[in-house]
Protein backbone atom coordinates (compact mmCIF):
# COMPACT_ATOMS: atom_id res chain seq x y z
CA UNK A 1 0.00 0.00 0.00
CA UNK A 2 1.23 3.47 -0.79
CA UNK A 3 -1.56 5.59 0.68
CA UNK A 4 -4.14 5.47 3.48
CA UNK A 5 -6.94 5.69 0.91
CA UNK A 6 -6.02 2.16 -0.25
CA UNK A 7 -6.75 0.69 3.18
CA UNK A 8 -10.12 -0.66 4.23
CA UNK A 9 -9.10 -1.33 7.85
CA UNK A 10 -11.25 0.81 10.18
CA UNK A 11 -8.61 0.62 12.91
CA UNK A 12 -5.96 2.10 10.58
CA UNK A 13 -8.23 5.05 9.77
CA UNK A 14 -8.96 5.55 13.49
CA UNK A 15 -5.24 5.54 14.30
CA UNK A 16 -4.69 8.14 11.61
CA UNK A 17 -7.44 10.39 13.07
CA UNK A 18 -6.05 10.09 16.61
CA UNK A 19 -2.46 10.75 15.56
CA UNK A 20 -3.62 13.71 13.48
CA UNK A 21 -5.26 15.23 16.59
CA UNK A 22 -1.86 15.03 18.30
CA UNK A 23 -0.26 16.81 15.33
CA UNK A 24 1.80 13.82 14.26
CA UNK A 25 3.08 14.61 10.76
CA UNK A 26 1.34 12.79 7.90
CA UNK A 27 4.55 11.04 6.80
CA UNK A 28 5.10 9.59 10.29
CA UNK A 29 1.42 8.63 10.65
CA UNK A 30 1.62 6.69 7.39
CA UNK A 31 4.86 5.00 8.46
CA UNK A 32 3.19 3.76 11.65
CA UNK A 33 -0.02 2.66 9.94
CA UNK A 34 1.77 0.99 7.06
CA UNK A 35 3.64 -1.30 9.48
CA UNK A 36 0.64 -2.15 11.67
CA UNK A 37 -2.44 -2.22 9.43
CA UNK A 38 -4.44 -5.43 9.43
CA UNK A 39 -4.92 -4.99 5.69
CA UNK A 40 -1.34 -6.16 5.18
CA UNK A 41 -2.58 -9.66 6.03
CA UNK A 42 -5.97 -9.37 4.33
CA UNK A 43 -4.97 -8.90 0.70
CA UNK A 44 -6.35 -11.45 -1.78
CA UNK A 45 -4.50 -14.75 -2.12
CA UNK A 46 -2.12 -14.64 -5.07
CA UNK A 47 -3.01 -17.91 -6.81
CA UNK A 48 -1.34 -17.31 -10.18
CA UNK A 49 -0.12 -14.67 -12.65
CA UNK A 50 -3.50 -14.11 -14.33
CA UNK A 51 -5.72 -11.06 -13.88
CA UNK A 52 -6.43 -10.29 -10.22
CA UNK A 53 -3.89 -13.00 -9.32
CA UNK A 54 -6.48 -15.65 -10.11
CA UNK A 55 -8.39 -14.66 -6.96
CA UNK A 56 -11.54 -13.35 -8.62
CA UNK A 57 -13.01 -12.41 -11.98
CA UNK A 58 -14.53 -9.37 -10.28
CA UNK A 59 -12.87 -6.54 -8.38
CA UNK A 60 -10.97 -7.61 -5.23
CA UNK A 61 -11.95 -5.78 -2.03
CA UNK A 62 -8.33 -4.74 -1.53
CA UNK A 63 -5.62 -4.01 -4.04
CA UNK A 64 -3.19 -6.73 -5.06
CA UNK A 65 0.49 -6.63 -4.34
CA UNK A 66 2.30 -5.64 -7.53
CA UNK A 67 4.46 -8.78 -7.24
CA UNK A 68 1.58 -11.22 -7.89
CA UNK A 69 2.84 -12.05 -11.40
CA UNK A 70 5.95 -13.75 -9.98
CA UNK A 71 5.06 -14.42 -6.33
CA UNK A 72 2.04 -16.69 -6.37
CA UNK A 73 1.08 -20.25 -5.53
CA UNK A 74 1.39 -21.55 -9.11
CA UNK A 75 5.02 -20.38 -9.35
CA UNK A 76 5.84 -21.85 -5.92
CA UNK A 77 4.36 -25.28 -6.61
CA UNK A 78 6.98 -26.01 -9.26
CA UNK A 79 9.90 -24.52 -7.28
CA UNK A 80 11.59 -26.99 -4.92
CA UNK A 81 13.21 -24.08 -3.03
CA UNK A 82 9.98 -22.10 -2.50
CA UNK A 83 8.31 -21.28 0.81
CA UNK A 84 5.42 -23.50 -0.30
CA UNK A 85 7.80 -26.45 -0.74
CA UNK A 86 9.48 -25.69 2.61
CA UNK A 87 6.17 -25.91 4.47
CA UNK A 88 5.03 -28.93 2.49
CA UNK A 89 8.28 -30.70 3.52
CA UNK A 90 7.85 -29.62 7.17
CA UNK A 91 4.32 -30.98 7.27
CA UNK A 92 5.47 -34.29 5.77
CA UNK A 93 8.36 -34.43 8.28
CA UNK A 94 6.00 -33.89 11.20
CA UNK A 95 3.50 -36.47 9.91
CA UNK A 96 6.21 -39.11 9.65
CA UNK A 97 7.86 -38.34 13.01
CA UNK A 98 6.48 -39.58 16.32
CA UNK A 99 9.13 -37.42 18.01
CA UNK A 100 7.74 -34.23 16.46
CA UNK A 101 4.13 -35.19 17.05
CA UNK A 102 4.28 -36.70 20.52
CA UNK A 103 7.70 -35.93 21.95
CA UNK A 104 8.28 -33.96 25.12
CA UNK A 105 9.22 -30.30 24.64
CA UNK A 106 12.38 -28.87 26.21
CA UNK A 107 13.40 -25.22 25.72
CA UNK A 108 17.17 -24.99 25.17
CA UNK A 109 17.88 -21.35 24.24
CA UNK A 110 15.33 -18.56 24.59
CA UNK A 111 17.14 -15.35 23.75
CA UNK A 112 15.84 -12.43 21.72
CA UNK A 113 17.84 -13.58 18.69
CA UNK A 114 18.05 -17.38 18.97
CA UNK A 115 15.31 -19.75 20.05
CA UNK A 116 16.10 -23.46 20.29
CA UNK A 117 14.11 -26.39 21.57
CA UNK A 118 14.28 -30.15 21.63
CA UNK A 119 11.56 -32.75 21.19
CA UNK A 120 12.32 -36.09 22.85
CA UNK A 121 10.48 -39.40 22.67
CA UNK A 122 12.15 -42.37 24.33
CA UNK A 123 15.72 -42.42 22.94
CA UNK A 124 15.03 -40.21 19.89
CA UNK A 125 15.46 -36.44 19.76
CA UNK A 126 15.00 -33.64 17.24
CA UNK A 127 16.33 -30.15 17.89
CA UNK A 128 14.94 -27.03 16.22
CA UNK A 129 17.07 -23.86 16.18
CA UNK A 130 15.70 -20.52 14.93
CA UNK A 131 17.43 -17.19 14.32
CA UNK A 132 14.92 -14.33 14.60
CA UNK A 133 17.19 -11.54 13.38
CA UNK A 134 18.91 -9.87 10.45
CA UNK A 135 22.31 -10.90 11.84
CA UNK A 136 24.17 -14.20 11.90
CA UNK A 137 24.05 -15.94 15.27
CA UNK A 138 25.82 -18.71 17.13
CA UNK A 139 24.22 -21.40 19.23
CA UNK A 140 25.41 -24.28 21.37
CA UNK A 141 23.27 -26.91 19.61
CA UNK A 142 24.65 -29.67 17.44
CA UNK A 143 23.49 -32.72 15.53
CA UNK A 144 23.02 -34.10 12.05
CA UNK A 145 21.36 -31.55 9.78
CA UNK A 146 17.89 -32.74 8.74
CA UNK A 147 16.60 -29.49 7.24
CA UNK A 148 17.49 -25.83 6.83
CA UNK A 149 15.93 -22.97 4.93
CA UNK A 150 19.45 -22.18 3.63
CA UNK A 151 21.30 -24.40 1.16
CA UNK A 152 23.74 -26.27 3.42
CA UNK A 153 24.86 -29.83 4.04
CA UNK A 154 25.87 -29.62 7.70
CA UNK A 155 25.52 -27.39 10.74
CA UNK A 156 28.50 -25.83 12.52
CA UNK A 157 26.60 -23.85 15.18
CA UNK A 158 26.31 -20.67 13.09
CA UNK A 159 22.89 -19.56 11.95
CA UNK A 160 22.42 -17.24 9.00
CA UNK A 161 19.92 -14.35 9.30
CA UNK A 162 16.37 -15.69 9.72
CA UNK A 163 17.60 -19.27 9.42
CA UNK A 164 15.67 -22.27 10.72
CA UNK A 165 17.60 -25.51 11.31
CA UNK A 166 16.29 -28.94 12.27
CA UNK A 167 18.85 -31.33 13.74
CA UNK A 168 18.60 -35.05 14.40
CSV table of C-alpha atoms in Angstrom, one decimal:
chain,number,residue,atom,x,y,z
A,1,UNK,CA,0.0,0.0,0.0
A,2,UNK,CA,1.2,3.5,-0.8
A,3,UNK,CA,-1.6,5.6,0.7
A,4,UNK,CA,-4.1,5.5,3.5
A,5,UNK,CA,-6.9,5.7,0.9
A,6,UNK,CA,-6.0,2.2,-0.3
A,7,UNK,CA,-6.8,0.7,3.2
A,8,UNK,CA,-10.1,-0.7,4.2
A,9,UNK,CA,-9.1,-1.3,7.9
A,10,UNK,CA,-11.3,0.8,10.2
A,11,UNK,CA,-8.6,0.6,12.9
A,12,UNK,CA,-6.0,2.1,10.6
A,13,UNK,CA,-8.2,5.0,9.8
A,14,UNK,CA,-9.0,5.6,13.5
A,15,UNK,CA,-5.2,5.5,14.3
A,16,UNK,CA,-4.7,8.1,11.6
A,17,UNK,CA,-7.4,10.4,13.1
A,18,UNK,CA,-6.0,10.1,16.6
A,19,UNK,CA,-2.5,10.8,15.6
A,20,UNK,CA,-3.6,13.7,13.5
A,21,UNK,CA,-5.3,15.2,16.6
A,22,UNK,CA,-1.9,15.0,18.3
A,23,UNK,CA,-0.3,16.8,15.3
A,24,UNK,CA,1.8,13.8,14.3
A,25,UNK,CA,3.1,14.6,10.8
A,26,UNK,CA,1.3,12.8,7.9
A,27,UNK,CA,4.5,11.0,6.8
A,28,UNK,CA,5.1,9.6,10.3
A,29,UNK,CA,1.4,8.6,10.7
A,30,UNK,CA,1.6,6.7,7.4
A,31,UNK,CA,4.9,5.0,8.5
A,32,UNK,CA,3.2,3.8,11.7
A,33,UNK,CA,0.0,2.7,9.9
A,34,UNK,CA,1.8,1.0,7.1
A,35,UNK,CA,3.6,-1.3,9.5
A,36,UNK,CA,0.6,-2.1,11.7
A,37,UNK,CA,-2.4,-2.2,9.4
A,38,UNK,CA,-4.4,-5.4,9.4
A,39,UNK,CA,-4.9,-5.0,5.7
A,40,UNK,CA,-1.3,-6.2,5.2
A,41,UNK,CA,-2.6,-9.7,6.0
A,42,UNK,CA,-6.0,-9.4,4.3
A,43,UNK,CA,-5.0,-8.9,0.7
A,44,UNK,CA,-6.3,-11.4,-1.8
A,45,UNK,CA,-4.5,-14.7,-2.1
A,46,UNK,CA,-2.1,-14.6,-5.1
A,47,UNK,CA,-3.0,-17.9,-6.8
A,48,UNK,CA,-1.3,-17.3,-10.2
A,49,UNK,CA,-0.1,-14.7,-12.7
A,50,UNK,CA,-3.5,-14.1,-14.3
A,51,UNK,CA,-5.7,-11.1,-13.9
A,52,UNK,CA,-6.4,-10.3,-10.2
A,53,UNK,CA,-3.9,-13.0,-9.3
A,54,UNK,CA,-6.5,-15.7,-10.1
A,55,UNK,CA,-8.4,-14.7,-7.0
A,56,UNK,CA,-11.5,-13.4,-8.6
A,57,UNK,CA,-13.0,-12.4,-12.0
A,58,UNK,CA,-14.5,-9.4,-10.3
A,59,UNK,CA,-12.9,-6.5,-8.4
A,60,UNK,CA,-11.0,-7.6,-5.2
A,61,UNK,CA,-12.0,-5.8,-2.0
A,62,UNK,CA,-8.3,-4.7,-1.5
A,63,UNK,CA,-5.6,-4.0,-4.0
A,64,UNK,CA,-3.2,-6.7,-5.1
A,65,UNK,CA,0.5,-6.6,-4.3
A,66,UNK,CA,2.3,-5.6,-7.5
A,67,UNK,CA,4.5,-8.8,-7.2
A,68,UNK,CA,1.6,-11.2,-7.9
A,69,UNK,CA,2.8,-12.0,-11.4
A,70,UNK,CA,6.0,-13.7,-10.0
A,71,UNK,CA,5.1,-14.4,-6.3
A,72,UNK,CA,2.0,-16.7,-6.4
A,73,UNK,CA,1.1,-20.3,-5.5
A,74,UNK,CA,1.4,-21.5,-9.1
A,75,UNK,CA,5.0,-20.4,-9.3
A,76,UNK,CA,5.8,-21.8,-5.9
A,77,UNK,CA,4.4,-25.3,-6.6
A,78,UNK,CA,7.0,-26.0,-9.3
A,79,UNK,CA,9.9,-24.5,-7.3
A,80,UNK,CA,11.6,-27.0,-4.9
A,81,UNK,CA,13.2,-24.1,-3.0
A,82,UNK,CA,10.0,-22.1,-2.5
A,83,UNK,CA,8.3,-21.3,0.8
A,84,UNK,CA,5.4,-23.5,-0.3
A,85,UNK,CA,7.8,-26.4,-0.7
A,86,UNK,CA,9.5,-25.7,2.6
A,87,UNK,CA,6.2,-25.9,4.5
A,88,UNK,CA,5.0,-28.9,2.5
A,89,UNK,CA,8.3,-30.7,3.5
A,90,UNK,CA,7.9,-29.6,7.2
A,91,UNK,CA,4.3,-31.0,7.3
A,92,UNK,CA,5.5,-34.3,5.8
A,93,UNK,CA,8.4,-34.4,8.3
A,94,UNK,CA,6.0,-33.9,11.2
A,95,UNK,CA,3.5,-36.5,9.9
A,96,UNK,CA,6.2,-39.1,9.7
A,97,UNK,CA,7.9,-38.3,13.0
A,98,UNK,CA,6.5,-39.6,16.3
A,99,UNK,CA,9.1,-37.4,18.0
A,100,UNK,CA,7.7,-34.2,16.5
A,101,UNK,CA,4.1,-35.2,17.0
A,102,UNK,CA,4.3,-36.7,20.5
A,103,UNK,CA,7.7,-35.9,22.0
A,104,UNK,CA,8.3,-34.0,25.1
A,105,UNK,CA,9.2,-30.3,24.6
A,106,UNK,CA,12.4,-28.9,26.2
A,107,UNK,CA,13.4,-25.2,25.7
A,108,UNK,CA,17.2,-25.0,25.2
A,109,UNK,CA,17.9,-21.4,24.2
A,110,UNK,CA,15.3,-18.6,24.6
A,111,UNK,CA,17.1,-15.3,23.8
A,112,UNK,CA,15.8,-12.4,21.7
A,113,UNK,CA,17.8,-13.6,18.7
A,114,UNK,CA,18.0,-17.4,19.0
A,115,UNK,CA,15.3,-19.8,20.1
A,116,UNK,CA,16.1,-23.5,20.3
A,117,UNK,CA,14.1,-26.4,21.6
A,118,UNK,CA,14.3,-30.2,21.6
A,119,UNK,CA,11.6,-32.7,21.2
A,120,UNK,CA,12.3,-36.1,22.9
A,121,UNK,CA,10.5,-39.4,22.7
A,122,UNK,CA,12.1,-42.4,24.3
A,123,UNK,CA,15.7,-42.4,22.9
A,124,UNK,CA,15.0,-40.2,19.9
A,125,UNK,CA,15.5,-36.4,19.8
A,126,UNK,CA,15.0,-33.6,17.2
A,127,UNK,CA,16.3,-30.2,17.9
A,128,UNK,CA,14.9,-27.0,16.2
A,129,UNK,CA,17.1,-23.9,16.2
A,130,UNK,CA,15.7,-20.5,14.9
A,131,UNK,CA,17.4,-17.2,14.3
A,132,UNK,CA,14.9,-14.3,14.6
A,133,UNK,CA,17.2,-11.5,13.4
A,134,UNK,CA,18.9,-9.9,10.4
A,135,UNK,CA,22.3,-10.9,11.8
A,136,UNK,CA,24.2,-14.2,11.9
A,137,UNK,CA,24.0,-15.9,15.3
A,138,UNK,CA,25.8,-18.7,17.1
A,139,UNK,CA,24.2,-21.4,19.2
A,140,UNK,CA,25.4,-24.3,21.4
A,141,UNK,CA,23.3,-26.9,19.6
A,142,UNK,CA,24.7,-29.7,17.4
A,143,UNK,CA,23.5,-32.7,15.5
A,144,UNK,CA,23.0,-34.1,12.0
A,145,UNK,CA,21.4,-31.6,9.8
A,146,UNK,CA,17.9,-32.7,8.7
A,147,UNK,CA,16.6,-29.5,7.2
A,148,UNK,CA,17.5,-25.8,6.8
A,149,UNK,CA,15.9,-23.0,4.9
A,150,UNK,CA,19.4,-22.2,3.6
A,151,UNK,CA,21.3,-24.4,1.2
A,152,UNK,CA,23.7,-26.3,3.4
A,153,UNK,CA,24.9,-29.8,4.0
A,154,UNK,CA,25.9,-29.6,7.7
A,155,UNK,CA,25.5,-27.4,10.7
A,156,UNK,CA,28.5,-25.8,12.5
A,157,UNK,CA,26.6,-23.9,15.2
A,158,UNK,CA,26.3,-20.7,13.1
A,159,UNK,CA,22.9,-19.6,12.0
A,160,UNK,CA,22.4,-17.2,9.0
A,161,UNK,CA,19.9,-14.3,9.3
A,162,UNK,CA,16.4,-15.7,9.7
A,163,UNK,CA,17.6,-19.3,9.4
A,164,UNK,CA,15.7,-22.3,10.7
A,165,UNK,CA,17.6,-25.5,11.3
A,166,UNK,CA,16.3,-28.9,12.3
A,167,UNK,CA,18.9,-31.3,13.7
A,168,UNK,CA,18.6,-35.1,14.4
